[in-house]
Coordinates of C-alpha atoms in Angstrom, one line a residue:
M1 CA -25.3 16.3 19.9
S2 CA -23.2 18.7 22.0
P3 CA -19.4 18.2 22.2
P4 CA -17.8 17.4 25.5
Q5 CA -16.4 20.2 27.7
D6 CA -12.8 19.3 26.8
P7 CA -12.9 17.4 23.5
E8 CA -9.2 17.3 22.9
D9 CA -8.5 15.7 26.3
E10 CA -11.5 13.4 26.4
Q11 CA -11.9 12.4 22.8
G12 CA -9.1 13.7 20.7
G13 CA -11.7 15.2 18.3
G14 CA -11.1 18.9 19.0
D15 CA -10.5 21.4 16.2
P16 CA -6.7 21.2 15.8
P17 CA -4.4 23.9 14.5
G18 CA -4.6 24.2 10.7
D19 CA -7.9 22.3 10.7
L20 CA -6.5 18.9 10.0
R21 CA -9.6 17.6 8.4
S22 CA -10.1 13.9 8.3
V23 CA -9.1 12.3 5.1
L24 CA -12.3 10.4 5.2
V25 CA -14.2 13.7 4.6
T26 CA -11.7 15.4 2.2
S27 CA -10.9 12.3 0.1
V28 CA -12.5 9.0 0.7
L29 CA -16.1 10.2 1.0
N30 CA -15.9 13.2 -1.2
L31 CA -17.7 12.2 -4.3
E32 CA -17.6 14.0 -7.6
P33 CA -21.1 14.9 -9.0
L34 CA -21.4 14.0 -12.7
D35 CA -25.2 14.6 -13.2
E36 CA -28.3 14.6 -11.0
D37 CA -28.1 11.5 -8.8
L38 CA -24.9 10.4 -10.4
F39 CA -21.5 10.5 -8.7
R40 CA -18.0 9.2 -9.1
G41 CA -15.9 8.0 -6.2
T42 CA -12.1 7.3 -6.0
H43 CA -10.1 5.1 -3.7
Y44 CA -7.9 6.1 -0.8
W45 CA -6.8 2.8 0.8
V46 CA -6.8 -0.6 -0.9
P47 CA -6.3 -3.7 1.4
S48 CA -3.5 -6.2 0.8
T49 CA -6.0 -8.4 -1.0
E50 CA -5.9 -5.8 -3.8
R51 CA -9.7 -5.7 -3.8
L52 CA -11.8 -2.6 -2.9
F53 CA -12.5 -2.1 0.7
G54 CA -16.2 -2.9 1.4
G55 CA -16.5 -0.1 4.0
Q56 CA -15.4 2.4 1.4
I57 CA -18.2 1.3 -1.0
V58 CA -20.8 1.3 1.7
G59 CA -19.7 4.8 2.9
Q60 CA -19.6 6.3 -0.6
A61 CA -23.0 4.8 -1.5
L62 CA -24.5 6.3 1.6
V63 CA -23.0 9.7 0.7
A64 CA -24.6 9.5 -2.7
A65 CA -28.0 8.6 -1.2
A66 CA -27.8 11.3 1.4
K67 CA -27.3 14.0 -1.3
S68 CA -30.7 13.2 -2.7
V69 CA -32.7 13.8 0.5
S70 CA -33.7 16.9 2.4
E71 CA -31.7 18.3 5.3
D72 CA -34.3 17.3 7.9
V73 CA -34.1 13.6 7.4
H74 CA -31.3 11.2 8.5
V75 CA -30.5 7.6 7.7
H76 CA -31.9 5.1 10.1
S77 CA -31.0 1.9 8.2
L78 CA -29.3 0.5 5.2
H79 CA -29.1 -2.9 3.6
C80 CA -26.4 -3.8 1.0
Y81 CA -25.2 -6.6 -1.2
F82 CA -21.7 -6.9 -2.7
V83 CA -22.4 -8.6 -6.0
R84 CA -19.0 -8.4 -7.8
T85 CA -15.4 -7.9 -6.9
G86 CA -14.4 -4.2 -7.2
D87 CA -11.5 -3.1 -9.3
P88 CA -9.2 -0.8 -7.4
K89 CA -7.7 0.6 -10.6
V90 CA -10.8 2.4 -11.8
P91 CA -13.3 4.8 -10.1
V92 CA -16.7 3.7 -9.0
L93 CA -19.9 5.3 -10.4
Y94 CA -22.9 5.6 -8.0
Q95 CA -26.4 5.8 -9.4
V96 CA -29.1 6.9 -7.0
E97 CA -32.8 6.1 -7.6
R98 CA -35.3 8.1 -5.5
T99 CA -37.6 5.2 -4.7
R100 CA -39.9 7.1 -2.4
T101 CA -40.1 10.4 -0.7
G102 CA -42.7 10.4 2.0
T103 CA -43.7 12.7 4.9
S104 CA -41.8 10.8 7.6
F105 CA -39.6 8.3 5.6
S106 CA -37.7 8.4 2.4
V107 CA -36.1 5.5 0.6
R108 CA -33.2 5.6 -1.8
F109 CA -31.7 2.8 -4.0
V110 CA -28.0 3.1 -4.9
K111 CA -26.1 1.0 -7.5
A112 CA -22.3 1.1 -7.7
V113 CA -21.0 0.4 -11.2
Q114 CA -17.6 -0.5 -12.7
H115 CA -16.9 -1.5 -16.3
G116 CA -20.6 -1.1 -17.1
R117 CA -21.7 -3.7 -14.5
P118 CA -23.0 -3.4 -10.9
I119 CA -20.6 -4.4 -8.2
F120 CA -22.8 -3.3 -5.2
I121 CA -26.4 -2.4 -4.5
C122 CA -27.8 -0.7 -1.4
Q123 CA -31.2 0.4 -0.1
A124 CA -31.1 3.2 2.5
S125 CA -34.0 4.5 4.5
F126 CA -34.2 8.1 6.0
Q127 CA -36.5 9.4 8.6
K128 CA -37.5 12.7 10.1
A129 CA -36.8 12.9 13.9
Q130 CA -39.8 11.7 15.8
P131 CA -40.1 11.5 19.7
S132 CA -41.4 8.3 21.2
P133 CA -42.0 7.1 24.8
V134 CA -41.0 3.6 23.8
Q135 CA -37.3 3.4 24.5
H136 CA -34.8 0.8 25.7
Q137 CA -31.3 -0.5 24.9
F138 CA -28.8 -3.1 26.0
S139 CA -26.1 -2.0 28.5
M140 CA -22.7 -1.1 27.2
P141 CA -20.0 -3.7 28.2
A142 CA -17.7 -2.6 31.0
V143 CA -14.3 -2.0 29.4
P144 CA -11.3 0.2 30.1
P145 CA -11.6 3.7 28.6
P146 CA -9.6 4.4 25.4
E147 CA -7.0 6.4 27.3
E148 CA -6.0 3.2 29.2
V149 CA -5.8 1.0 26.1
V150 CA -2.7 0.7 23.9
G151 CA -3.0 1.7 20.2
R152 CA -2.9 -0.8 17.4
E153 CA 0.8 0.0 16.6
D154 CA 1.9 -0.6 20.2
F155 CA -0.2 -3.7 20.4
I156 CA 1.3 -5.2 17.3
D157 CA 4.8 -4.2 18.5
Q158 CA 4.3 -6.1 21.8
F159 CA 3.3 -9.2 19.9
L160 CA 6.3 -9.0 17.6
R161 CA 8.7 -8.7 20.5
D162 CA 7.5 -12.1 21.9
P163 CA 10.1 -14.7 21.0
E164 CA 7.6 -17.5 21.2
L165 CA 5.3 -15.9 18.5
Q166 CA 5.0 -18.3 15.5
E167 CA 6.4 -17.0 12.2
R168 CA 3.0 -17.2 10.4
Y169 CA 1.5 -14.8 12.9
R170 CA 4.6 -12.5 12.7
V171 CA 4.2 -12.2 8.9
G172 CA 0.6 -11.4 9.2
L173 CA 1.2 -8.7 11.9
N174 CA 3.9 -7.1 9.9
R175 CA 1.5 -6.9 7.0
I176 CA -1.2 -5.2 9.1
A177 CA 1.3 -2.8 10.6
A178 CA 2.3 -1.6 7.1
Q179 CA -1.2 -0.6 6.3
E180 CA -2.1 3.1 6.5
V181 CA -5.8 3.2 7.2
P182 CA -7.7 6.5 7.9
I183 CA -9.0 5.2 11.3
E184 CA -7.5 4.7 14.7
I185 CA -8.0 1.4 16.6
K186 CA -7.3 0.3 20.1
V187 CA -8.0 -3.4 20.9
V188 CA -9.7 -4.0 24.2
N189 CA -8.3 -6.9 26.3
P190 CA -6.2 -8.3 23.5
S191 CA -5.2 -12.0 23.6
T192 CA -1.6 -13.0 24.4
P193 CA 0.3 -15.3 22.0
S194 CA -0.4 -18.2 24.4
Q195 CA -4.2 -17.6 24.2
L196 CA -4.4 -17.6 20.4
K197 CA -5.7 -21.2 20.3
K198 CA -8.5 -20.5 22.8
M199 CA -10.2 -17.5 21.3
E200 CA -13.9 -17.0 21.2
P201 CA -15.6 -15.4 18.1
K202 CA -15.8 -12.1 19.9
Q203 CA -13.7 -8.9 19.9
M204 CA -14.0 -5.3 21.1
F205 CA -12.0 -2.3 20.1
W206 CA -12.1 1.5 20.5
V207 CA -12.3 3.1 17.1
R208 CA -12.5 6.6 15.6
A209 CA -11.8 8.5 12.4
R210 CA -8.3 9.9 12.1
G211 CA -8.3 13.7 11.9
Y212 CA -11.1 16.2 12.6
I213 CA -14.7 16.1 11.4
G214 CA -16.5 18.3 13.9
E215 CA -20.1 18.8 14.7
G216 CA -21.0 19.3 11.0
D217 CA -23.7 17.3 9.3
M218 CA -24.9 14.1 11.1
K219 CA -25.2 12.6 7.7
M220 CA -21.4 12.7 7.3
H221 CA -20.8 11.1 10.6
C222 CA -23.1 8.2 9.6
C223 CA -21.2 7.8 6.3
V224 CA -17.9 7.7 8.2
A225 CA -19.4 5.1 10.6
A226 CA -20.4 3.0 7.6
Y227 CA -16.8 3.1 6.4
I228 CA -15.5 2.1 9.9
S229 CA -18.1 -0.6 10.5
D230 CA -16.5 -3.0 7.9
F231 CA -13.0 -2.8 9.2
A232 CA -12.0 -6.2 10.8
F233 CA -15.6 -7.1 11.1
L234 CA -15.9 -10.4 9.2
G235 CA -12.6 -11.5 10.7
T236 CA -14.4 -11.9 14.0
A237 CA -15.7 -15.2 12.7
M238 CA -12.2 -16.6 12.2
L239 CA -10.9 -15.9 15.7
P240 CA -11.5 -19.4 17.1
H241 CA -10.1 -21.1 13.9
H242 CA -7.1 -19.0 12.7
W243 CA -4.6 -21.1 14.6
K244 CA -5.7 -24.2 12.6
Y245 CA -6.7 -22.7 9.2
K246 CA -5.4 -19.9 7.1
V247 CA -7.8 -17.8 5.1
G248 CA -7.7 -18.5 1.4
F249 CA -10.6 -16.3 0.4
M250 CA -12.7 -14.0 2.6
V251 CA -15.2 -11.4 1.2
S252 CA -18.4 -9.7 2.4
L253 CA -21.7 -10.8 0.8
D254 CA -23.9 -8.3 2.5
H255 CA -23.9 -5.6 5.1
S256 CA -26.7 -4.0 7.2
M257 CA -26.7 -1.0 9.6
W258 CA -29.2 0.6 11.9
F259 CA -28.6 4.1 13.3
H260 CA -30.1 4.7 16.7
A261 CA -28.6 7.9 18.2
P262 CA -26.5 10.9 17.2
F263 CA -22.7 10.4 17.5
R264 CA -19.4 11.8 16.3
A265 CA -17.3 9.4 14.3
D266 CA -14.1 11.4 15.1
H267 CA -14.7 10.6 18.8
W268 CA -13.8 7.2 20.4
M269 CA -16.6 4.6 20.1
L270 CA -16.5 1.1 21.3
Y271 CA -17.0 -1.5 18.5
E272 CA -18.4 -4.7 20.0
C273 CA -18.2 -7.6 17.5
E274 CA -19.3 -11.2 17.8
S275 CA -20.0 -14.1 15.4
P276 CA -22.9 -16.3 16.5
W277 CA -22.5 -18.8 13.7
A278 CA -20.2 -20.0 10.9
G279 CA -20.7 -22.8 8.5
G280 CA -21.2 -23.7 4.8
S281 CA -18.1 -21.6 3.9
R282 CA -19.9 -18.5 5.3
G283 CA -19.7 -16.5 8.6
L284 CA -22.2 -14.3 10.3
V285 CA -21.1 -11.3 12.4
H286 CA -23.1 -8.8 14.5
G287 CA -21.7 -5.5 15.8
R288 CA -22.6 -2.6 18.1
L289 CA -21.0 0.9 18.1
W290 CA -21.3 2.5 21.6
R291 CA -20.6 6.1 22.5
Q292 CA -18.3 6.6 25.4
D293 CA -21.3 7.7 27.5
G294 CA -22.9 4.3 27.1
V295 CA -25.5 5.2 24.4
L296 CA -25.9 2.6 21.7
A297 CA -25.3 4.6 18.5
V298 CA -25.2 1.9 15.7
S299 CA -26.0 -1.8 15.2
C300 CA -24.5 -3.8 12.3
A301 CA -24.7 -7.2 10.8
Q302 CA -22.8 -8.9 8.0
E303 CA -22.4 -12.3 6.3
G304 CA -19.4 -13.2 4.2
V305 CA -17.7 -16.0 2.3
I306 CA -14.9 -17.7 4.3
R307 CA -12.8 -20.3 2.5
V308 CA -9.8 -21.7 4.4
K309 CA -6.9 -24.0 4.0
P310 CA -5.2 -25.9 6.8
W311 CA -1.8 -24.7 7.9
D312 CA 1.0 -26.9 6.6
S313 CA 1.6 -29.3 9.5
T314 CA 5.0 -30.2 8.2
S315 CA 6.2 -26.6 8.3
K316 CA 8.7 -25.7 10.9
L317 CA 7.5 -22.1 11.0

């Protein structure tokens, strides 16, 4: 995939002075090889829940799987299950099983282990590039370009300056603002405080990795996208309900991705998220990552546990 003519102006992904490599490449997704098909990963960012970030586990598992295949194949799909809560205080071991290596397709099974027990399992399929006359895709939503959308920090600051904002939202926004995540986010058409009770289970935001990744290996961009894809994803299912209920417990159960076209994860992509269903203490979310030129790059799906508690109606907050 060729870079744009002026990447620093259009995307912000140009090669900066001093080669400010994305921390997602140098740290988060940089696994330590221990033996053949055995790797160790460490943690860069731990959410306020003090559990391991699911996107980190997915991204690191895909890095491990990609190291066991040839250069001429690329991931086209992965399907994962989170089976135990991860411990942020210890590293994660990734064991790769070479399930099948075929002429066109290769399959790898990855198990993430802590304290001698699996916390996560993943099946990833890789394919050699093959042309096909059968092609179609949905159309990208019409949205303002990222240059015209305020960043997450400015967006949160606008909310916090609203005197009518309820205290429970103010506390949550301050907690989000304090998080240092290795990705940049710009929310498209954000709701105002007066609209918080009328939200649909849909959201869109421009997203990209912080720092520079460059053309490099397409495998790495896919691993970074796997990391990005889990951020704020399951929360889409709570958008119509958060004014009435507070989340007591919310974790991912599974996560699937399909990779359609080349992209750069350090360039702005539109993440379109929606939740078609919630019930039974679970929520289902679908997502699409669009390149700025309208090409559908990645599709995602996830189901997670969502257990809630009603807000205290007697509170004056």
